PDB file of C-alpha atoms in Angstrom:
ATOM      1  CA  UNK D   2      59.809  63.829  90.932  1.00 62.00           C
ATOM      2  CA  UNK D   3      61.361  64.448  87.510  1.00 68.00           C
ATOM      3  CA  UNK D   4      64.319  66.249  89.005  1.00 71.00           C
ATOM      4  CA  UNK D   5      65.018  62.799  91.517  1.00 71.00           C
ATOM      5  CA  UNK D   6      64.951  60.813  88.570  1.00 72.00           C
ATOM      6  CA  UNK D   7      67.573  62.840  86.771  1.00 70.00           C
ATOM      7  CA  UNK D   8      69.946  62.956  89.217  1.00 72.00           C
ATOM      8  CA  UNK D   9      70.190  59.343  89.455  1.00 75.00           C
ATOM      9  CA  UNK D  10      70.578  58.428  85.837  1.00 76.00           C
ATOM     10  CA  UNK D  11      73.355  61.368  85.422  1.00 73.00           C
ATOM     11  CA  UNK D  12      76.455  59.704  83.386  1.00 75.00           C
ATOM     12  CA  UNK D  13      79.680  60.331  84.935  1.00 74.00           C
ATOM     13  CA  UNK D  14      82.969  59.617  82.886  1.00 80.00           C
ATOM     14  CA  UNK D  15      85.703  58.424  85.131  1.00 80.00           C
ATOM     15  CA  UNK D  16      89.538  58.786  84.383  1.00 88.00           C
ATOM     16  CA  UNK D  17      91.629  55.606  84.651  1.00 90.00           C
ATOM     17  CA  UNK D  18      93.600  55.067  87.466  1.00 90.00           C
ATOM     18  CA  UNK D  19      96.682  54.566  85.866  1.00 84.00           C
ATOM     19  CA  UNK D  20      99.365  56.709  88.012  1.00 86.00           C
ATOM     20  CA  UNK D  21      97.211  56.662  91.107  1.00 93.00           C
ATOM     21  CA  UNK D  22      96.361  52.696  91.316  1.00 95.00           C
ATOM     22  CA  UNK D  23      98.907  52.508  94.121  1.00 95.00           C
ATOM     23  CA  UNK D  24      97.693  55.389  96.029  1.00 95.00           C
ATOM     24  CA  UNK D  25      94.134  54.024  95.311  1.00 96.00           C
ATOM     25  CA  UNK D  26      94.654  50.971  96.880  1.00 96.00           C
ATOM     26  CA  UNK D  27      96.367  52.513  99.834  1.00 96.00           C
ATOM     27  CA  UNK D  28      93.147  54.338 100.622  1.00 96.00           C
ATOM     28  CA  UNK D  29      91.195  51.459  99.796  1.00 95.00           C
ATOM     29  CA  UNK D  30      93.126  49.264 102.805  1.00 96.00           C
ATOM     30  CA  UNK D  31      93.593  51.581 104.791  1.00 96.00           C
ATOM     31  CA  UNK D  32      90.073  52.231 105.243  1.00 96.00           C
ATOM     32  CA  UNK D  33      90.135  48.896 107.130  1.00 94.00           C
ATOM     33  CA  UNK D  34      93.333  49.139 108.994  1.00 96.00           C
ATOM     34  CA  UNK D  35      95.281  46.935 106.300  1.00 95.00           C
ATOM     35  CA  UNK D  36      98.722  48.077 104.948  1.00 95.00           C
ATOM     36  CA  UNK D  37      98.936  47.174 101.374  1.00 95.00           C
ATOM     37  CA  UNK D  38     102.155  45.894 101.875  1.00 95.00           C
ATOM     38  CA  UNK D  39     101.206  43.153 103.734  1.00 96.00           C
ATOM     39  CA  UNK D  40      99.049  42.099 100.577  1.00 96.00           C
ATOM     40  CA  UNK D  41     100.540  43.115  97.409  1.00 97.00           C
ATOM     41  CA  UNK D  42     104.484  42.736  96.466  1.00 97.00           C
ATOM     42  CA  UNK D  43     105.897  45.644  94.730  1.00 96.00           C
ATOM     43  CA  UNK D  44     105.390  44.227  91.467  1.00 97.00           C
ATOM     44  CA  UNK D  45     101.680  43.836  91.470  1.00 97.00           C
ATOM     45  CA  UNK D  46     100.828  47.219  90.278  1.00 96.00           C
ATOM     46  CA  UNK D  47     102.906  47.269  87.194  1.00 95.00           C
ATOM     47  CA  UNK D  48     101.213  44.018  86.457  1.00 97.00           C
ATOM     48  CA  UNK D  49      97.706  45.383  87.227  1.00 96.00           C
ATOM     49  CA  UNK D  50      98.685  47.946  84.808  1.00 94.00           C
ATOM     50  CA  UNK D  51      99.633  45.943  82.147  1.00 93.00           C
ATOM     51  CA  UNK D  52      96.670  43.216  82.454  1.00 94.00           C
ATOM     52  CA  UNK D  53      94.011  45.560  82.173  1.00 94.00           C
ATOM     53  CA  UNK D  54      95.551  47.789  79.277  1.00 92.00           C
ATOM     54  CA  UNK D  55      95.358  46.631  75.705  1.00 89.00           C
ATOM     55  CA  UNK D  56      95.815  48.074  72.360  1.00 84.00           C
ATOM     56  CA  UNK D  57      93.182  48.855  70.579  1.00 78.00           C
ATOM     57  CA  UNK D  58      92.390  47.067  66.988  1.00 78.00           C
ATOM     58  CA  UNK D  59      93.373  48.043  63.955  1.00 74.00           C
ATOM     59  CA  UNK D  60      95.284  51.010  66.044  1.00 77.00           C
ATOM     60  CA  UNK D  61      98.426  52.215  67.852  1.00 81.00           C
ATOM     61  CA  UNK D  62      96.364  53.498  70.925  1.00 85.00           C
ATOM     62  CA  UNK D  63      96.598  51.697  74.111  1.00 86.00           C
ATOM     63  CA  UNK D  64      93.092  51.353  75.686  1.00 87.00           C
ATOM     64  CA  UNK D  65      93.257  51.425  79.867  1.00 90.00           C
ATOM     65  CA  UNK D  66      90.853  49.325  81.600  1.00 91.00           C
ATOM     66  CA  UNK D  67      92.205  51.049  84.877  1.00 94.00           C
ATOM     67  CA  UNK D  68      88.798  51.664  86.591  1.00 93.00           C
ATOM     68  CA  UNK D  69      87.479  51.122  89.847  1.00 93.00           C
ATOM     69  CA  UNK D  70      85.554  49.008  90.023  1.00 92.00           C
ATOM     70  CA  UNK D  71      87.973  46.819  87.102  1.00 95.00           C
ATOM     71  CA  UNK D  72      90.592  46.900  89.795  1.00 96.00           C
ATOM     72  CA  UNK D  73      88.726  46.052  92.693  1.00 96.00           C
ATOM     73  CA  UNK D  74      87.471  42.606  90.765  1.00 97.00           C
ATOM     74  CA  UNK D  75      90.888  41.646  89.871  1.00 97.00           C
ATOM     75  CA  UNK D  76      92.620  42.095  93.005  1.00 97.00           C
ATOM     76  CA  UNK D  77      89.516  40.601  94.715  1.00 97.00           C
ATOM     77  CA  UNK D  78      90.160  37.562  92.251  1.00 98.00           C
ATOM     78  CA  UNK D  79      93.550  37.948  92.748  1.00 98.00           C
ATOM     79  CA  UNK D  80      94.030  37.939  96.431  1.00 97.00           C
ATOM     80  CA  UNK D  81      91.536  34.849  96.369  1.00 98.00           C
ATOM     81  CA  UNK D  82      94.363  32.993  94.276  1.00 98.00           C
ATOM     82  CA  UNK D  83      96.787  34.276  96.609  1.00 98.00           C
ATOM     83  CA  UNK D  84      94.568  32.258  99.643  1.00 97.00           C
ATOM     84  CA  UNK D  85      94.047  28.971  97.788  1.00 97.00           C
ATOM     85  CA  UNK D  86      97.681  28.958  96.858  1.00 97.00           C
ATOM     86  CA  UNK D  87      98.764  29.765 100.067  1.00 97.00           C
ATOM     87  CA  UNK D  88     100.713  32.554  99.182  1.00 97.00           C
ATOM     88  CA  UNK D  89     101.785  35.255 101.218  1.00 96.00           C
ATOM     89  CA  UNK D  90     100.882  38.443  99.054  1.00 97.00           C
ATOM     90  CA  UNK D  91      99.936  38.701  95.922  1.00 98.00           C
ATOM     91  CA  UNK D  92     102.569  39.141  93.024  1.00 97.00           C
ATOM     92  CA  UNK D  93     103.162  40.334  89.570  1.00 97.00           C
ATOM     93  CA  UNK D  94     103.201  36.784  88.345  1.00 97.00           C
ATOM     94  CA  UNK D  95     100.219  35.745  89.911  1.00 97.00           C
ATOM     95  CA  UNK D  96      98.154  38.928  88.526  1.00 97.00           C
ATOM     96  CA  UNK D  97     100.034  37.686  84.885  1.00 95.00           C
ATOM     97  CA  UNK D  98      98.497  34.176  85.152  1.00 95.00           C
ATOM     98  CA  UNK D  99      94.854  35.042  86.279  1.00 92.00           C
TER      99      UNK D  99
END
């Protein structure tokens, strides 16, 4: 019983997505028959990028928020925007002013 309960409360330490959040989201869509073209404009991923990096205070070092699940709830919030605005795909600016 011990060894069940371990197994679920391992920690695992992710790597941000940072040169693969394209790729990522490929997968992710085409998992359901979506292209990601058809949703996201070519700028969205820089802009991804950017919104969910920061520096850290008192520091030089960028911080990357590039995770998972991070990136599924902003293009999840994002592609909501994207329906109430009645926009085609989601864009770089839109990303920028969520």
């Amino acid at each position: 019983q011990a060894r069940e309960v371990i197994r679920r409360i391992e920690v695992a330490t992710l790597k941000p997505l940072n040169g693969n959040l394209q790729e990522y989201l490929e997968l992710k869509f085409a998992r359901i028959g979506v292209t990601i073209e058809s949703i996201f404009a070519p700028d969205a991923y820089d802009a991804i990028r950017s919104r969910l990096t920061r520096r850290a205070e008192s520091s030089t070092l960028t911080v990357s928020n590039v995770y998972p699940l991070v990136v599924n709830n902003l293009c999840i919030k994002a592609m909501n925007a994207a329906a109430e605005l009645g926009m085609p795909k989601v864009t770089g600016e839109l990303i920028g002013r969520l």
